[in-house]
Amino acid sequence: MRGAGFGDSTTNFGWTVGTGLEVGLSETLSLKAEYLFADLGKEDFGVANSVAVIPLNAAFDAKIHIVRIGLNYRF
């Protein structure tokens, strides 16, 4: 656990997995779709409160789902 504050920074490592598909619609057009899942780990935060004696704790679990769709035009 680490304290939160201005200028507080760390580097977290994680992993990503995904899949994609592209289908030709014509000679010049294609439609594509992609899915990505990224897990960047969990970070615990402690916030010292000057008013209350009880410290405040929180956790951030960075799991991200990304879906992309697109239309390609070939010259």
mmCIF file of N, CA and C in Angstrom:
data_model
loop_
_atom_site.group_PDB
_atom_site.id
_atom_site.type_symbol
_atom_site.label_atom_id
_atom_site.label_comp_id
_atom_site.label_asym_id
_atom_site.label_seq_id
_atom_site.Cartn_x
_atom_site.Cartn_y
_atom_site.Cartn_z
ATOM 1 N N MET A 1 0.840 -1.169 0.000
ATOM 2 C CA MET A 1 0.000 0.000 0.000
ATOM 3 C C MET A 1 0.888 1.236 0.000
ATOM 4 N N ARG A 2 0.447 2.259 -0.709
ATOM 5 C CA ARG A 2 1.217 3.486 -0.745
ATOM 6 C C ARG A 2 0.285 4.665 -0.556
ATOM 7 N N GLY A 3 0.815 5.768 -0.105
ATOM 8 C CA GLY A 3 0.020 6.966 0.120
ATOM 9 C C GLY A 3 -0.220 7.718 -1.174
ATOM 10 N N ALA A 4 -1.399 8.305 -1.292
ATOM 11 C CA ALA A 4 -1.727 9.079 -2.488
ATOM 12 C C ALA A 4 -1.331 10.534 -2.266
ATOM 13 N N GLY A 5 -0.879 11.162 -3.304
ATOM 14 C CA GLY A 5 -0.510 12.569 -3.199
ATOM 15 C C GLY A 5 -0.067 13.096 -4.537
ATOM 16 N N PHE A 6 0.153 14.381 -4.605
ATOM 17 C CA PHE A 6 0.605 14.986 -5.850
ATOM 18 C C PHE A 6 2.043 14.558 -6.135
ATOM 19 N N GLY A 7 2.320 14.224 -7.362
ATOM 20 C CA GLY A 7 3.661 13.824 -7.756
ATOM 21 C C GLY A 7 3.984 12.374 -7.439
ATOM 22 N N ASP A 8 3.014 11.622 -6.968
ATOM 23 C CA ASP A 8 3.208 10.215 -6.647
ATOM 24 C C ASP A 8 3.022 9.403 -7.926
ATOM 25 N N SER A 9 4.046 8.663 -8.353
ATOM 26 C CA SER A 9 3.903 7.890 -9.579
ATOM 27 C C SER A 9 4.651 6.568 -9.469
ATOM 28 N N THR A 10 4.118 5.569 -10.145
ATOM 29 C CA THR A 10 4.752 4.259 -10.240
ATOM 30 C C THR A 10 4.523 3.726 -11.645
ATOM 31 N N THR A 11 5.271 2.711 -12.006
ATOM 32 C CA THR A 11 5.072 2.023 -13.269
ATOM 33 C C THR A 11 4.558 0.622 -12.959
ATOM 34 N N ASN A 12 3.408 0.291 -13.517
ATOM 35 C CA ASN A 12 2.831 -1.034 -13.329
ATOM 36 C C ASN A 12 2.952 -1.824 -14.627
ATOM 37 N N PHE A 13 3.114 -3.121 -14.490
ATOM 38 C CA PHE A 13 3.202 -3.995 -15.649
ATOM 39 C C PHE A 13 1.991 -4.909 -15.677
ATOM 40 N N GLY A 14 1.611 -5.329 -16.849
ATOM 41 C CA GLY A 14 0.462 -6.211 -16.987
ATOM 42 C C GLY A 14 0.565 -7.010 -18.268
ATOM 43 N N TRP A 15 -0.583 -7.501 -18.713
ATOM 44 C CA TRP A 15 -0.618 -8.318 -19.916
ATOM 45 C C TRP A 15 -1.879 -7.991 -20.714
ATOM 46 N N THR A 16 -1.823 -8.320 -22.008
ATOM 47 C CA THR A 16 -2.935 -8.058 -22.919
ATOM 48 C C THR A 16 -3.141 -9.267 -23.824
ATOM 49 N N VAL A 17 -4.386 -9.569 -24.114
ATOM 50 C CA VAL A 17 -4.728 -10.620 -25.061
ATOM 51 C C VAL A 17 -5.880 -10.098 -25.921
ATOM 52 N N GLY A 18 -5.932 -10.520 -27.163
ATOM 53 C CA GLY A 18 -6.987 -10.021 -28.031
ATOM 54 C C GLY A 18 -7.148 -10.849 -29.284
ATOM 55 N N THR A 19 -8.161 -10.490 -30.041
ATOM 56 C CA THR A 19 -8.432 -11.159 -31.300
ATOM 57 C C THR A 19 -9.052 -10.139 -32.254
ATOM 58 N N GLY A 20 -8.994 -10.442 -33.527
ATOM 59 C CA GLY A 20 -9.557 -9.533 -34.515
ATOM 60 C C GLY A 20 -10.023 -10.263 -35.754
ATOM 61 N N LEU A 21 -10.799 -9.560 -36.557
ATOM 62 C CA LEU A 21 -11.377 -10.129 -37.767
ATOM 63 C C LEU A 21 -11.517 -9.011 -38.791
ATOM 64 N N GLU A 22 -11.197 -9.328 -40.035
ATOM 65 C CA GLU A 22 -11.403 -8.369 -41.122
ATOM 66 C C GLU A 22 -12.051 -9.100 -42.285
ATOM 67 N N VAL A 23 -13.116 -8.502 -42.816
ATOM 68 C CA VAL A 23 -13.892 -9.120 -43.900
ATOM 69 C C VAL A 23 -13.952 -8.141 -45.067
ATOM 70 N N GLY A 24 -13.622 -8.644 -46.257
ATOM 71 C CA GLY A 24 -13.702 -7.818 -47.454
ATOM 72 C C GLY A 24 -15.136 -7.645 -47.911
ATOM 73 N N LEU A 25 -15.553 -6.397 -48.113
ATOM 74 C CA LEU A 25 -16.897 -6.107 -48.604
ATOM 75 C C LEU A 25 -16.904 -5.906 -50.116
ATOM 76 N N SER A 26 -15.819 -5.367 -50.623
ATOM 77 C CA SER A 26 -15.647 -5.164 -52.060
ATOM 78 C C SER A 26 -14.151 -5.128 -52.326
ATOM 79 N N GLU A 27 -13.760 -4.753 -53.543
ATOM 80 C CA GLU A 27 -12.336 -4.663 -53.862
ATOM 81 C C GLU A 27 -11.636 -3.562 -53.077
ATOM 82 N N THR A 28 -12.385 -2.530 -52.700
ATOM 83 C CA THR A 28 -11.763 -1.384 -52.009
ATOM 84 C C THR A 28 -12.208 -1.212 -50.556
ATOM 85 N N LEU A 29 -13.248 -1.895 -50.122
ATOM 86 C CA LEU A 29 -13.762 -1.724 -48.765
ATOM 87 C C LEU A 29 -13.645 -3.008 -47.953
ATOM 88 N N SER A 30 -13.300 -2.862 -46.682
ATOM 89 C CA SER A 30 -13.330 -3.988 -45.756
ATOM 90 C C SER A 30 -13.804 -3.501 -44.389
ATOM 91 N N LEU A 31 -14.424 -4.384 -43.647
ATOM 92 C CA LEU A 31 -14.925 -4.103 -42.320
ATOM 93 C C LEU A 31 -14.083 -4.879 -41.325
ATOM 94 N N LYS A 32 -13.661 -4.217 -40.231
ATOM 95 C CA LYS A 32 -12.822 -4.906 -39.260
ATOM 96 C C LYS A 32 -13.397 -4.739 -37.860
ATOM 97 N N ALA A 33 -13.100 -5.719 -36.991
ATOM 98 C CA ALA A 33 -13.496 -5.684 -35.590
ATOM 99 C C ALA A 33 -12.351 -6.268 -34.769
ATOM 100 N N GLU A 34 -12.159 -5.721 -33.568
ATOM 101 C CA GLU A 34 -11.060 -6.159 -32.718
ATOM 102 C C GLU A 34 -11.511 -6.100 -31.266
ATOM 103 N N TYR A 35 -11.092 -7.086 -30.472
ATOM 104 C CA TYR A 35 -11.352 -7.101 -29.027
ATOM 105 C C TYR A 35 -10.024 -7.272 -28.300
ATOM 106 N N LEU A 36 -9.788 -6.446 -27.296
ATOM 107 C CA LEU A 36 -8.588 -6.539 -26.467
ATOM 108 C C LEU A 36 -8.988 -6.561 -24.997
ATOM 109 N N PHE A 37 -8.304 -7.382 -24.217
ATOM 110 C CA PHE A 37 -8.454 -7.391 -22.771
ATOM 111 C C PHE A 37 -7.081 -7.120 -22.172
ATOM 112 N N ALA A 38 -7.002 -6.145 -21.284
ATOM 113 C CA ALA A 38 -5.732 -5.806 -20.631
ATOM 114 C C ALA A 38 -5.919 -5.866 -19.121
ATOM 115 N N ASP A 39 -4.987 -6.519 -18.458
ATOM 116 C CA ASP A 39 -4.973 -6.582 -16.998
ATOM 117 C C ASP A 39 -3.687 -5.919 -16.529
ATOM 118 N N LEU A 40 -3.809 -4.750 -15.911
ATOM 119 C CA LEU A 40 -2.649 -3.983 -15.481
ATOM 120 C C LEU A 40 -2.396 -4.109 -13.982
ATOM 121 N N GLY A 41 -3.019 -5.092 -13.351
ATOM 122 C CA GLY A 41 -2.757 -5.361 -11.942
ATOM 123 C C GLY A 41 -3.629 -4.558 -11.001
ATOM 124 N N LYS A 42 -3.349 -4.720 -9.721
ATOM 125 C CA LYS A 42 -4.118 -4.078 -8.664
ATOM 126 C C LYS A 42 -3.201 -3.159 -7.866
ATOM 127 N N GLU A 43 -3.707 -2.008 -7.507
ATOM 128 C CA GLU A 43 -2.933 -1.038 -6.737
ATOM 129 C C GLU A 43 -3.734 -0.650 -5.500
ATOM 130 N N ASP A 44 -3.119 -0.729 -4.343
ATOM 131 C CA ASP A 44 -3.747 -0.320 -3.089
ATOM 132 C C ASP A 44 -3.271 1.078 -2.710
ATOM 133 N N PHE A 45 -4.195 1.901 -2.234
ATOM 134 C CA PHE A 45 -3.888 3.275 -1.852
ATOM 135 C C PHE A 45 -4.285 3.506 -0.412
ATOM 136 N N GLY A 46 -3.494 4.253 0.311
ATOM 137 C CA GLY A 46 -3.839 4.695 1.656
ATOM 138 C C GLY A 46 -3.858 6.208 1.676
ATOM 139 N N VAL A 47 -4.927 6.771 2.215
ATOM 140 C CA VAL A 47 -5.061 8.219 2.267
ATOM 141 C C VAL A 47 -5.117 8.631 3.731
ATOM 142 N N ALA A 48 -4.184 9.434 4.150
ATOM 143 C CA ALA A 48 -4.182 9.938 5.523
ATOM 144 C C ALA A 48 -5.134 11.117 5.610
ATOM 145 N N ASN A 49 -6.048 11.047 6.558
ATOM 146 C CA ASN A 49 -7.032 12.098 6.747
ATOM 147 C C ASN A 49 -6.638 12.898 7.984
ATOM 148 N N SER A 50 -6.427 14.186 7.845
ATOM 149 C CA SER A 50 -5.980 15.002 8.975
ATOM 150 C C SER A 50 -7.090 15.250 9.981
ATOM 151 N N VAL A 51 -8.356 15.074 9.590
ATOM 152 C CA VAL A 51 -9.482 15.326 10.489
ATOM 153 C C VAL A 51 -9.814 14.071 11.290
ATOM 154 N N ALA A 52 -9.904 12.936 10.619
ATOM 155 C CA ALA A 52 -10.283 11.693 11.284
ATOM 156 C C ALA A 52 -9.032 10.899 11.645
ATOM 157 N N VAL A 53 -9.134 10.133 12.695
ATOM 158 C CA VAL A 53 -8.029 9.283 13.131
ATOM 159 C C VAL A 53 -7.954 8.024 12.273
ATOM 160 N N ILE A 54 -9.073 7.625 11.689
ATOM 161 C CA ILE A 54 -9.151 6.397 10.901
ATOM 162 C C ILE A 54 -8.582 6.655 9.501
ATOM 163 N N PRO A 55 -7.561 5.895 9.067
ATOM 164 C CA PRO A 55 -7.043 6.066 7.700
ATOM 165 C C PRO A 55 -8.030 5.506 6.675
ATOM 166 N N LEU A 56 -8.053 6.114 5.528
ATOM 167 C CA LEU A 56 -8.916 5.662 4.435
ATOM 168 C C LEU A 56 -8.091 4.839 3.461
ATOM 169 N N ASN A 57 -8.574 3.649 3.129
ATOM 170 C CA ASN A 57 -7.871 2.766 2.194
ATOM 171 C C ASN A 57 -8.762 2.478 0.995
ATOM 172 N N ALA A 58 -8.157 2.356 -0.157
ATOM 173 C CA ALA A 58 -8.894 2.048 -1.385
ATOM 174 C C ALA A 58 -8.012 1.188 -2.269
ATOM 175 N N ALA A 59 -8.648 0.487 -3.209
ATOM 176 C CA ALA A 59 -7.920 -0.350 -4.165
ATOM 177 C C ALA A 59 -8.437 -0.058 -5.569
ATOM 178 N N PHE A 60 -7.540 -0.119 -6.528
ATOM 179 C CA PHE A 60 -7.892 0.076 -7.936
ATOM 180 C C PHE A 60 -7.428 -1.150 -8.701
ATOM 181 N N ASP A 61 -8.353 -1.843 -9.328
ATOM 182 C CA ASP A 61 -8.047 -3.044 -10.096
ATOM 183 C C ASP A 61 -8.217 -2.699 -11.579
ATOM 184 N N ALA A 62 -7.114 -2.568 -12.299
ATOM 185 C CA ALA A 62 -7.139 -2.073 -13.676
ATOM 186 C C ALA A 62 -7.296 -3.210 -14.672
ATOM 187 N N LYS A 63 -8.548 -3.565 -14.947
ATOM 188 C CA LYS A 63 -8.882 -4.533 -15.996
ATOM 189 C C LYS A 63 -9.683 -3.777 -17.050
ATOM 190 N N ILE A 64 -9.218 -3.834 -18.292
ATOM 191 C CA ILE A 64 -9.791 -3.006 -19.350
ATOM 192 C C ILE A 64 -10.248 -3.885 -20.505
ATOM 193 N N HIS A 65 -11.485 -3.651 -20.966
ATOM 194 C CA HIS A 65 -12.020 -4.308 -22.159
ATOM 195 C C HIS A 65 -12.135 -3.256 -23.259
ATOM 196 N N ILE A 66 -11.559 -3.534 -24.415
ATOM 197 C CA ILE A 66 -11.566 -2.588 -25.531
ATOM 198 C C ILE A 66 -12.156 -3.287 -26.755
ATOM 199 N N VAL A 67 -13.146 -2.654 -27.375
ATOM 200 C CA VAL A 67 -13.742 -3.159 -28.613
ATOM 201 C C VAL A 67 -13.603 -2.059 -29.655
ATOM 202 N N ARG A 68 -13.055 -2.424 -30.801
ATOM 203 C CA ARG A 68 -12.881 -1.459 -31.898
ATOM 204 C C ARG A 68 -13.521 -2.025 -33.152
ATOM 205 N N ILE A 69 -14.179 -1.155 -33.896
ATOM 206 C CA ILE A 69 -14.679 -1.533 -35.215
ATOM 207 C C ILE A 69 -14.223 -0.456 -36.195
ATOM 208 N N GLY A 70 -14.065 -0.840 -37.438
ATOM 209 C CA GLY A 70 -13.615 0.137 -38.419
ATOM 210 C C GLY A 70 -13.963 -0.272 -39.839
ATOM 211 N N LEU A 71 -13.908 0.698 -40.689
ATOM 212 C CA LEU A 71 -14.136 0.494 -42.118
ATOM 213 C C LEU A 71 -12.870 0.974 -42.839
ATOM 214 N N ASN A 72 -12.269 0.095 -43.620
ATOM 215 C CA ASN A 72 -11.047 0.429 -44.356
ATOM 216 C C ASN A 72 -11.373 0.679 -45.829
ATOM 217 N N TYR A 73 -10.709 1.675 -46.369
ATOM 218 C CA TYR A 73 -10.805 1.955 -47.800
ATOM 219 C C TYR A 73 -9.412 1.822 -48.395
ATOM 220 N N ARG A 74 -9.293 0.997 -49.406
ATOM 221 C CA ARG A 74 -8.002 0.799 -50.081
ATOM 222 C C ARG A 74 -7.987 1.583 -51.379
ATOM 223 N N PHE A 75 -6.936 2.362 -51.595
ATOM 224 C CA PHE A 75 -6.791 3.162 -52.814
ATOM 225 C C PHE A 75 -6.360 2.304 -53.980
#
